[in-house]
mmCIF file of C-alpha atoms in Angstrom:
data_model
loop_
_atom_site.group_PDB
_atom_site.id
_atom_site.type_symbol
_atom_site.label_atom_id
_atom_site.label_comp_id
_atom_site.label_asym_id
_atom_site.label_seq_id
_atom_site.Cartn_x
_atom_site.Cartn_y
_atom_site.Cartn_z
ATOM 1 C CA MET F 170 18.350 -0.305 13.885
ATOM 2 C CA ARG F 171 16.720 -0.483 17.309
ATOM 3 C CA SER F 172 14.442 2.441 18.079
ATOM 4 C CA PRO F 173 15.189 4.496 21.212
ATOM 5 C CA LEU F 174 11.433 4.540 21.900
ATOM 6 C CA LEU F 175 11.752 0.878 22.897
ATOM 7 C CA ASP F 176 13.286 2.250 26.095
ATOM 8 C CA THR F 177 9.962 3.923 26.949
ATOM 9 C CA SER F 178 8.331 2.549 30.082
ATOM 10 C CA GLY F 179 6.001 -0.339 29.209
ATOM 11 C CA ALA F 180 7.318 -0.785 25.665
ATOM 12 C CA VAL F 181 7.102 -4.315 24.220
ATOM 13 C CA ALA F 182 8.931 -5.073 20.990
ATOM 14 C CA ALA F 183 6.979 -6.113 17.913
ATOM 15 C CA GLN F 184 7.620 -9.284 15.937
ATOM 16 C CA ALA F 185 9.643 -9.551 12.735
ATOM 17 C CA PRO F 186 9.935 -7.769 10.412
ATOM 18 C CA ASP F 187 9.096 -4.956 12.856
ATOM 19 C CA GLU F 188 11.093 -6.158 15.857
ATOM 20 C CA THR F 189 13.089 -2.908 16.179
ATOM 21 C CA VAL F 190 9.986 -0.881 17.134
ATOM 22 C CA ALA F 191 7.336 -1.234 19.835
ATOM 23 C CA ALA F 192 4.215 -3.345 19.422
ATOM 24 C CA HIS F 193 2.608 -1.468 22.304
ATOM 25 C CA TYR F 194 3.397 0.533 25.435
ATOM 26 C CA GLY F 195 1.159 -1.332 27.846
ATOM 27 C CA ASP F 196 -2.367 -0.368 26.778
ATOM 28 C CA PRO F 197 -3.012 -1.310 23.122
ATOM 29 C CA TYR F 198 -6.713 -0.350 23.039
ATOM 30 C CA ALA F 199 -6.130 3.080 24.564
ATOM 31 C CA GLU F 200 -3.304 3.595 22.081
ATOM 32 C CA GLN F 201 -5.678 2.762 19.227
ATOM 33 C CA ARG F 202 -8.250 5.251 20.468
ATOM 34 C CA ALA F 203 -5.632 7.962 20.804
ATOM 35 C CA LEU F 204 -4.272 7.321 17.303
ATOM 36 C CA ALA F 205 -7.771 7.337 15.803
ATOM 37 C CA ALA F 206 -8.365 10.694 17.505
ATOM 38 C CA GLY F 207 -5.120 12.192 16.209
ATOM 39 C CA GLN F 208 -3.569 12.263 19.674
ATOM 40 C CA ALA F 209 -0.813 9.674 19.277
ATOM 41 C CA LEU F 210 2.441 9.038 17.444
ATOM 42 C CA VAL F 211 3.424 5.614 16.083
ATOM 43 C CA ASP F 212 7.088 4.747 15.776
ATOM 44 C CA ARG F 213 7.550 3.112 12.363
ATOM 45 C CA SER F 214 11.264 3.761 12.212
ATOM 46 C CA ASP F 215 11.940 0.187 11.077
ATOM 47 C CA ARG F 216 10.749 1.274 7.635
ATOM 48 C CA GLU F 217 13.510 2.281 5.272
ATOM 49 C CA VAL F 218 13.914 5.635 3.527
ATOM 50 C CA VAL F 219 15.167 6.371 0.018
ATOM 51 C CA ARG F 220 15.842 9.831 -1.435
ATOM 52 C CA VAL F 221 15.970 10.558 -5.173
ATOM 53 C CA ALA F 222 17.277 13.993 -6.144
ATOM 54 C CA GLY F 223 18.122 15.620 -9.457
ATOM 55 C CA PRO F 224 16.179 17.556 -12.109
ATOM 56 C CA ASP F 225 15.118 14.409 -14.008
ATOM 57 C CA ARG F 226 13.743 12.576 -10.952
ATOM 58 C CA LEU F 227 9.989 12.931 -11.506
ATOM 59 C CA GLY F 228 9.929 12.066 -15.201
ATOM 60 C CA TRP F 229 12.297 9.156 -14.579
ATOM 61 C CA LEU F 230 10.262 7.718 -11.707
ATOM 62 C CA ASN F 231 7.124 8.235 -13.768
ATOM 63 C CA ASP F 232 8.604 6.023 -16.499
ATOM 64 C CA LEU F 233 9.567 3.289 -14.027
ATOM 65 C CA SER F 234 6.545 3.147 -11.736
ATOM 66 C CA SER F 235 2.800 2.569 -11.883
ATOM 67 C CA GLN F 236 1.989 6.090 -10.678
ATOM 68 C CA LYS F 237 1.835 9.312 -12.689
ATOM 69 C CA LEU F 238 4.634 11.274 -11.072
ATOM 70 C CA ASP F 239 5.828 13.644 -13.800
ATOM 71 C CA THR F 240 3.231 16.215 -12.729
ATOM 72 C CA LEU F 241 3.408 15.533 -8.975
ATOM 73 C CA ARG F 242 3.196 18.799 -7.054
ATOM 74 C CA PRO F 243 5.552 19.453 -4.129
ATOM 75 C CA GLY F 244 4.094 18.373 -0.801
ATOM 76 C CA THR F 245 1.497 16.027 -2.311
ATOM 77 C CA PRO F 246 1.826 12.463 -0.911
ATOM 78 C CA ALA F 247 1.484 9.586 -3.349
ATOM 79 C CA GLN F 248 1.836 5.831 -3.561
ATOM 80 C CA ALA F 249 3.572 3.969 -6.366
ATOM 81 C CA LEU F 250 4.438 0.397 -7.311
ATOM 82 C CA LEU F 251 7.369 -1.114 -9.128
ATOM 83 C CA LEU F 252 6.254 -4.212 -11.024
ATOM 84 C CA ASP F 253 8.141 -7.007 -12.734
ATOM 85 C CA GLY F 254 7.675 -7.813 -16.410
ATOM 86 C CA GLN F 255 4.618 -9.962 -15.645
ATOM 87 C CA GLY F 256 2.915 -7.192 -13.666
ATOM 88 C CA ARG F 257 3.652 -8.687 -10.232
ATOM 89 C CA VAL F 258 4.322 -6.274 -7.381
ATOM 90 C CA GLU F 259 7.962 -5.972 -6.318
ATOM 91 C CA HIS F 260 7.986 -2.699 -4.343
ATOM 92 C CA HIS F 261 5.402 -0.388 -2.796
ATOM 93 C CA LEU F 262 6.531 3.190 -2.182
ATOM 94 C CA THR F 263 4.899 5.889 -0.100
ATOM 95 C CA LEU F 264 6.434 9.108 -1.356
ATOM 96 C CA VAL F 265 6.413 12.869 -1.593
ATOM 97 C CA ASP F 266 8.384 15.445 -3.567
ATOM 98 C CA ASP F 267 9.659 18.485 -1.664
ATOM 99 C CA GLY F 268 10.623 20.495 -4.733
ATOM 100 C CA GLU F 269 14.210 19.282 -4.684
ATOM 101 C CA ALA F 270 13.967 15.536 -4.130
ATOM 102 C CA VAL F 271 11.534 12.648 -3.904
ATOM 103 C CA TRP F 272 11.430 10.977 -0.502
ATOM 104 C CA ALA F 273 10.021 7.456 -0.223
ATOM 105 C CA HIS F 274 9.619 5.008 2.621
ATOM 106 C CA VAL F 275 9.410 1.274 2.017
ATOM 107 C CA GLU F 276 9.117 -2.000 3.912
ATOM 108 C CA PRO F 277 11.925 -3.093 6.261
ATOM 109 C CA GLY F 278 14.707 -4.901 4.443
ATOM 110 C CA THR F 279 13.703 -3.794 0.916
ATOM 111 C CA ALA F 280 15.574 -0.516 0.376
ATOM 112 C CA ALA F 281 18.864 -2.072 -0.723
ATOM 113 C CA GLU F 282 17.157 -4.042 -3.490
ATOM 114 C CA LEU F 283 15.154 -0.975 -4.510
ATOM 115 C CA VAL F 284 18.246 1.241 -4.681
ATOM 116 C CA ALA F 285 20.129 -1.400 -6.683
ATOM 117 C CA PHE F 286 17.287 -1.528 -9.216
ATOM 118 C CA LEU F 287 17.073 2.245 -9.475
ATOM 119 C CA GLU F 288 20.826 2.563 -9.960
ATOM 120 C CA LYS F 289 20.676 0.001 -12.743
ATOM 121 C CA MET F 290 17.963 2.033 -14.501
ATOM 122 C CA ARG F 291 19.608 5.440 -14.060
ATOM 123 C CA PHE F 292 21.560 5.463 -17.347
ATOM 124 C CA MET F 293 22.671 9.040 -18.187
ATOM 125 C CA LEU F 294 19.822 10.803 -16.429
ATOM 126 C CA ARG F 295 20.384 13.533 -13.853
ATOM 127 C CA VAL F 296 19.257 11.686 -10.732
ATOM 128 C CA GLU F 297 20.975 10.878 -7.461
ATOM 129 C CA ILE F 298 19.753 7.922 -5.414
ATOM 130 C CA ALA F 299 20.563 7.309 -1.765
ATOM 131 C CA GLU F 300 19.265 5.241 1.118
ATOM 132 C CA VAL F 301 18.985 7.599 4.093
ATOM 133 C CA THR F 302 17.449 5.283 6.705
ATOM 134 C CA SER F 303 20.308 5.977 9.109
ATOM 135 C CA ASP F 304 19.475 9.692 9.012
ATOM 136 C CA TYR F 305 15.655 9.703 8.892
ATOM 137 C CA ALA F 306 12.969 7.821 10.796
ATOM 138 C CA VAL F 307 9.336 7.235 9.806
ATOM 139 C CA VAL F 308 6.628 8.070 12.329
ATOM 140 C CA SER F 309 2.860 8.265 11.818
ATOM 141 C CA VAL F 310 0.586 10.770 13.543
ATOM 142 C CA ALA F 311 -2.627 9.592 11.887
ATOM 143 C CA PRO F 312 -4.137 6.189 11.130
ATOM 144 C CA PRO F 313 -4.000 4.803 7.584
ATOM 145 C CA ALA F 314 -6.738 6.233 5.385
ATOM 146 C CA PRO F 315 -9.048 3.844 3.502
ATOM 147 C CA ALA F 316 -8.755 3.578 -0.276
ATOM 148 C CA GLY F 317 -5.791 5.929 -0.445
ATOM 149 C CA GLU F 318 -7.690 8.956 0.867
ATOM 150 C CA PRO F 319 -5.276 11.790 1.724
ATOM 151 C CA VAL F 320 -4.475 12.458 5.368
ATOM 152 C CA ALA F 321 -3.678 16.006 6.443
ATOM 153 C CA LEU F 322 -1.443 16.837 9.384
ATOM 154 C CA GLU F 323 -3.036 18.974 12.068
ATOM 155 C CA GLU F 324 -2.174 22.596 11.311
ATOM 156 C CA GLY F 325 -0.073 24.620 13.686
ATOM 157 C CA ARG F 326 1.971 21.734 15.047
ATOM 158 C CA ALA F 327 5.658 22.631 15.341
ATOM 159 C CA LEU F 328 7.860 19.943 13.804
ATOM 160 C CA PRO F 329 11.597 19.313 14.157
ATOM 161 C CA GLU F 330 13.725 21.157 11.621
ATOM 162 C CA GLY F 331 14.318 19.022 8.542
ATOM 163 C CA THR F 332 11.070 17.024 8.891
ATOM 164 C CA VAL F 333 9.498 15.839 5.637
ATOM 165 C CA VAL F 334 5.686 15.760 5.801
ATOM 166 C CA MET F 335 3.944 12.953 3.910
ATOM 167 C CA GLY F 336 0.320 13.376 4.936
ATOM 168 C CA GLY F 337 -0.103 11.447 8.159
ATOM 169 C CA ASP F 338 3.487 10.172 7.968
ATOM 170 C CA LEU F 339 6.556 12.172 8.934
ATOM 171 C CA LEU F 340 10.197 11.642 8.093
ATOM 172 C CA VAL F 341 12.060 13.116 11.053
ATOM 173 C CA PRO F 342 15.789 13.384 11.691
ATOM 174 C CA ARG F 343 16.615 10.145 13.475
ATOM 175 C CA ASP F 344 18.494 11.910 16.248
ATOM 176 C CA ARG F 345 15.226 13.634 17.263
ATOM 177 C CA LEU F 346 13.224 10.401 17.572
ATOM 178 C CA ALA F 347 13.852 9.689 21.266
ATOM 179 C CA GLY F 348 11.987 12.714 22.604
ATOM 180 C CA LEU F 349 9.584 13.220 19.739
ATOM 181 C CA PRO F 350 6.284 12.199 21.446
ATOM 182 C CA GLU F 351 6.890 14.697 24.241
ATOM 183 C CA GLU F 352 8.084 17.361 21.800
ATOM 184 C CA LEU F 353 4.888 17.065 19.757
ATOM 185 C CA GLY F 354 2.622 16.555 22.757
ATOM 186 C CA LEU F 355 1.453 13.167 21.515
ATOM 187 C CA ARG F 356 1.034 9.836 23.250
ATOM 188 C CA PRO F 357 3.307 7.033 21.969
ATOM 189 C CA ALA F 358 1.252 4.286 20.348
ATOM 190 C CA GLY F 359 2.629 0.932 19.281
ATOM 191 C CA LEU F 360 2.525 -0.782 15.933
ATOM 192 C CA TRP F 361 -0.375 -2.957 17.110
ATOM 193 C CA ALA F 362 -2.520 0.189 17.180
ATOM 194 C CA TYR F 363 -1.465 1.239 13.699
ATOM 195 C CA GLU F 364 -1.946 -2.260 12.267
ATOM 196 C CA ALA F 365 -5.410 -2.665 13.780
ATOM 197 C CA LEU F 366 -6.536 0.608 12.216
ATOM 198 C CA ARG F 367 -4.843 -0.292 8.927
ATOM 199 C CA ILE F 368 -6.715 -3.589 8.749
ATOM 200 C CA ALA F 369 -10.004 -1.885 9.634
ATOM 201 C CA ALA F 370 -9.366 0.619 6.822
ATOM 202 C CA HIS F 371 -8.798 -2.275 4.363
ATOM 203 C CA VAL F 372 -5.286 -1.017 3.537
ATOM 204 C CA PRO F 373 -2.963 -3.781 2.249
ATOM 205 C CA ARG F 374 0.670 -4.054 3.286
ATOM 206 C CA LEU F 375 3.411 -5.370 1.028
ATOM 207 C CA GLY F 376 4.648 -8.742 2.250
ATOM 208 C CA PHE F 377 1.538 -9.341 4.329
ATOM 209 C CA GLU F 378 -1.395 -9.109 1.926
ATOM 210 C CA THR F 379 0.949 -9.798 -0.987
ATOM 211 C CA ASP F 380 3.184 -12.626 -2.120
ATOM 212 C CA HIS F 381 5.427 -13.306 -5.111
ATOM 213 C CA LYS F 382 2.379 -13.643 -7.412
ATOM 214 C CA THR F 383 0.398 -10.550 -6.406
ATOM 215 C CA ILE F 384 -0.809 -8.185 -9.112
ATOM 216 C CA PRO F 385 -2.214 -4.735 -8.211
ATOM 217 C CA HIS F 386 -5.878 -5.519 -8.948
ATOM 218 C CA GLU F 387 -5.945 -8.273 -6.324
ATOM 219 C CA VAL F 388 -5.398 -6.006 -3.331
ATOM 220 C CA GLY F 389 -7.128 -2.803 -4.429
ATOM 221 C CA TRP F 390 -4.108 -0.759 -5.485
ATOM 222 C CA ILE F 391 -5.744 0.351 -8.753
ATOM 223 C CA GLY F 392 -6.313 4.089 -8.510
ATOM 224 C CA VAL F 393 -4.447 4.248 -5.195
ATOM 225 C CA ALA F 394 -0.960 3.314 -6.413
ATOM 226 C CA VAL F 395 -1.686 2.625 -10.099
ATOM 227 C CA HIS F 396 -2.630 5.375 -12.553
ATOM 228 C CA LEU F 397 -4.538 3.928 -15.497
ATOM 229 C CA ASN F 398 -3.992 6.817 -17.918
ATOM 230 C CA LYS F 399 -0.244 7.334 -18.142
ATOM 231 C CA GLY F 400 2.688 6.272 -20.287
ATOM 232 C CA CYS F 401 4.250 2.835 -20.449
ATOM 233 C CA TYR F 402 6.093 1.204 -17.558
ATOM 234 C CA ARG F 403 7.268 -2.285 -16.784
ATOM 235 C CA GLY F 404 4.304 -4.571 -16.048
ATOM 236 C CA GLN F 405 1.719 -2.212 -17.553
ATOM 237 C CA GLU F 406 0.579 -4.797 -20.098
ATOM 238 C CA THR F 407 -0.702 -7.084 -17.334
ATOM 239 C CA VAL F 408 -2.435 -4.198 -15.550
ATOM 240 C CA ALA F 409 -4.177 -3.101 -18.757
ATOM 241 C CA ARG F 410 -5.122 -6.635 -19.774
ATOM 242 C CA VAL F 411 -6.742 -7.430 -16.425
ATOM 243 C CA HIS F 412 -8.452 -4.054 -16.235
ATOM 244 C CA ASN F 413 -9.893 -4.235 -19.734
ATOM 245 C CA LEU F 414 -10.266 -7.908 -20.569
ATOM 246 C CA GLY F 415 -10.265 -10.115 -17.500
ATOM 247 C CA HIS F 416 -10.367 -10.456 -13.729
ATOM 248 C CA PRO F 417 -7.588 -10.878 -11.167
ATOM 249 C CA PRO F 418 -7.298 -14.500 -9.969
ATOM 250 C CA ARG F 419 -7.562 -13.493 -6.287
ATOM 251 C CA ARG F 420 -9.176 -10.756 -4.226
ATOM 252 C CA LEU F 421 -8.600 -9.023 -0.903
ATOM 253 C CA VAL F 422 -11.277 -9.569 1.771
ATOM 254 C CA PHE F 423 -11.883 -8.173 5.250
ATOM 255 C CA LEU F 424 -12.730 -10.758 7.892
ATOM 256 C CA HIS F 425 -14.670 -10.485 11.139
ATOM 257 C CA LEU F 426 -13.214 -13.231 13.312
ATOM 258 C CA ASP F 427 -14.886 -15.302 16.026
ATOM 259 C CA GLY F 428 -14.328 -13.339 19.222
ATOM 260 C CA SER F 429 -14.598 -16.382 21.471
ATOM 261 C CA VAL F 430 -11.231 -17.723 20.241
ATOM 262 C CA ASP F 431 -8.170 -16.607 22.191
ATOM 263 C CA ASP F 432 -5.594 -16.711 19.395
ATOM 264 C CA LEU F 433 -5.478 -14.649 16.220
ATOM 265 C CA PRO F 434 -4.657 -16.460 12.964
ATOM 266 C CA PRO F 435 -1.047 -15.661 12.009
ATOM 267 C CA HIS F 436 0.192 -14.332 8.721
ATOM 268 C CA GLY F 437 0.058 -17.073 6.095
ATOM 269 C CA ALA F 438 -2.552 -19.165 7.912
ATOM 270 C CA PRO F 439 -4.801 -21.008 5.435
ATOM 271 C CA VAL F 440 -8.292 -19.773 4.641
ATOM 272 C CA THR F 441 -10.714 -22.650 4.085
ATOM 273 C CA LEU F 442 -14.461 -23.256 3.972
ATOM 274 C CA GLY F 443 -16.366 -22.654 7.178
ATOM 275 C CA VAL F 444 -17.717 -25.690 8.999
ATOM 276 C CA SER F 445 -21.325 -24.642 8.326
ATOM 277 C CA THR F 446 -20.808 -24.132 4.587
ATOM 278 C CA PRO F 447 -22.605 -26.783 2.489
ATOM 279 C CA VAL F 448 -20.313 -28.917 0.366
ATOM 280 C CA GLU F 449 -22.140 -27.881 -2.792
ATOM 281 C CA ALA F 450 -21.143 -24.254 -2.148
ATOM 282 C CA GLU F 451 -17.456 -25.082 -2.345
ATOM 283 C CA PRO F 452 -15.707 -23.087 -5.114
ATOM 284 C CA GLU F 453 -14.473 -24.894 -8.169
ATOM 285 C CA ALA F 454 -10.886 -25.332 -6.993
ATOM 286 C CA ALA F 455 -8.502 -24.557 -4.190
ATOM 287 C CA VAL F 456 -5.799 -21.955 -4.563
ATOM 288 C CA GLU F 457 -3.008 -23.009 -6.882
ATOM 289 C CA GLY F 458 -0.054 -24.215 -4.850
ATOM 290 C CA ALA F 459 -2.058 -24.256 -1.605
ATOM 291 C CA ALA F 460 -0.330 -25.701 1.420
ATOM 292 C CA GLU F 461 -3.252 -27.958 2.325
ATOM 293 C CA PRO F 462 -6.283 -29.481 0.578
ATOM 294 C CA GLY F 463 -9.270 -27.181 0.325
ATOM 295 C CA GLN F 464 -7.257 -24.020 0.915
ATOM 296 C CA LEU F 465 -8.932 -20.995 -0.648
ATOM 297 C CA GLY F 466 -6.430 -18.326 0.311
ATOM 298 C CA PHE F 467 -4.233 -17.059 3.119
ATOM 299 C CA VAL F 468 -4.423 -14.662 6.047
ATOM 300 C CA GLY F 469 -2.428 -11.495 5.520
ATOM 301 C CA SER F 470 -2.715 -9.613 8.819
ATOM 302 C CA SER F 471 -4.860 -9.927 11.928
ATOM 303 C CA ALA F 472 -5.429 -7.735 14.965
ATOM 304 C CA ARG F 473 -7.779 -6.913 17.813
ATOM 305 C CA HIS F 474 -9.633 -3.682 17.103
ATOM 306 C CA TYR F 475 -10.851 -1.523 19.990
ATOM 307 C CA GLU F 476 -14.402 -1.423 18.518
ATOM 308 C CA LEU F 477 -14.666 -4.241 15.972
ATOM 309 C CA GLY F 478 -12.957 -6.968 17.997
ATOM 310 C CA PRO F 479 -10.744 -9.519 16.217
ATOM 311 C CA ILE F 480 -10.356 -8.741 12.512
ATOM 312 C CA ALA F 481 -8.141 -9.717 9.605
ATOM 313 C CA LEU F 482 -7.316 -9.122 5.980
ATOM 314 C CA ALA F 483 -7.002 -12.151 3.713
ATOM 315 C CA VAL F 484 -6.475 -12.918 0.056
ATOM 316 C CA VAL F 485 -8.777 -15.559 -1.413
ATOM 317 C CA LYS F 486 -9.558 -17.047 -4.791
ATOM 318 C CA ARG F 487 -11.740 -14.672 -6.796
ATOM 319 C CA THR F 488 -14.493 -17.276 -7.243
ATOM 320 C CA VAL F 489 -15.023 -17.792 -3.507
ATOM 321 C CA PRO F 490 -18.671 -16.730 -2.954
ATOM 322 C CA VAL F 491 -18.923 -13.504 -0.962
ATOM 323 C CA ASP F 492 -21.645 -14.831 1.345
ATOM 324 C CA ILE F 493 -20.131 -18.087 2.603
ATOM 325 C CA ASP F 494 -18.579 -18.719 6.003
ATOM 326 C CA LEU F 495 -14.824 -19.210 6.124
ATOM 327 C CA LEU F 496 -12.191 -20.478 8.513
ATOM 328 C CA ALA F 497 -9.052 -18.350 8.874
ATOM 329 C CA GLY F 498 -6.372 -20.504 10.455
ATOM 330 C CA GLY F 499 -9.196 -22.554 11.975
ATOM 331 C CA VAL F 500 -11.012 -19.470 13.331
ATOM 332 C CA ALA F 501 -14.564 -18.878 12.087
ATOM 333 C CA ALA F 502 -14.808 -15.764 9.943
ATOM 334 C CA SER F 503 -17.366 -13.800 7.950
ATOM 335 C CA GLN F 504 -16.406 -11.757 4.896
ATOM 336 C CA GLU F 505 -16.704 -8.146 3.856
ATOM 337 C CA VAL F 506 -15.876 -7.447 0.230
ATOM 338 C CA VAL F 507 -12.852 -5.224 -0.369
ATOM 339 C CA VAL F 508 -12.001 -6.133 -3.955
ATOM 340 C CA PRO F 509 -15.203 -7.280 -5.701
ATOM 341 C CA PRO F 510 -15.196 -10.564 -7.628
ATOM 342 C CA ASP F 511 -15.966 -8.685 -10.855
ATOM 343 C CA ALA F 512 -12.957 -6.340 -10.587
ATOM 344 C CA GLY F 513 -11.443 -5.638 -13.991
ATOM 345 C CA ARG F 514 -13.030 -6.243 -17.382
ATOM 346 C CA ASN F 515 -14.210 -2.670 -17.750
ATOM 347 C CA VAL F 516 -14.443 -2.554 -21.550
ATOM 348 C CA HIS F 517 -17.209 -4.316 -23.483
ATOM 349 C CA ILE F 518 -15.768 -6.654 -26.088
ATOM 350 C CA ASP F 519 -17.610 -8.689 -28.670
ATOM 351 C CA PRO F 520 -17.684 -12.333 -27.397
ATOM 352 C CA ALA F 521 -16.121 -13.607 -30.623
ATOM 353 C CA LEU F 522 -13.212 -11.205 -30.219
ATOM 354 C CA ARG F 523 -12.863 -12.154 -26.544
ATOM 355 C CA ARG F 524 -12.439 -15.807 -27.552
ATOM 356 C CA ARG F 525 -9.641 -14.842 -29.928
ATOM 357 C CA VAL F 526 -7.945 -12.698 -27.257
ATOM 358 C CA ARG F 527 -7.899 -15.622 -24.888
#
């Protein structure tokens, strides 16, 4: 549903899937600075909200998800994944338990599928599942933290009654959204500001840095949204096999883009070898199913950062050398490692046994 903050002077709507919230309010760089300083509020009310109540909720969600939730303490934010049987990511949840229910926010357009799955898995357990997007809106009062580091809300700030605090994210009653920046004494900042700081923090976003083949190791969700020492859940076999015996086929990278180019590479733009890269440095093969010859990966998200300039996150083949020049949608780019090429394979195995495992 369209956010009332789009009626704010200077507001410009974002692009799909975030078209119901503002990309910016007229000064994207100033909005970034304010958000980084904890002086801004980002309207993310296009995200959808799911509530799971009932005395069995934590143990049940623990059994279904990649995160250890059976011992989650009230008020502690967490991230969790729901995987398919092959260990591929289907849903990413940012959640908190308030002592009576688990609240989670998810990507736009995904809550209905999530609720349908949860209902199917409910069986005779004492849980109640509801989508409450029409009643609650997601806003962020802090930038995304790198590597899943917790974000604490500034103490002493008065919040609307009924607000659920999730670190730097708030779930506020939707009918309080229109006047919320003024009520909290914060400047409204658009999604461009949040996304630029997210990219700079190397934080992946479902549907942008992921596709239908993504496994958690590829984008750095191990330890952040995946607990490696918990009971079984769907997809765990793949997670354990990659972590102990192999490597993920792809890896997340941070890109510094050529600042002399006017346009940013869009989501899905191909990543290829840079023009100055010697032919002999080309990796052994292009990405399976690539849209064009020589494609090594794809651009997930790109933005203009107030200090770093044009930046992006991309997913590339694991064997792409970390020191070669790349082109991201035709724009020259240099890499910073986010997920190292040697991710996984943390247990020493006798080579003869490894051959049999393969």
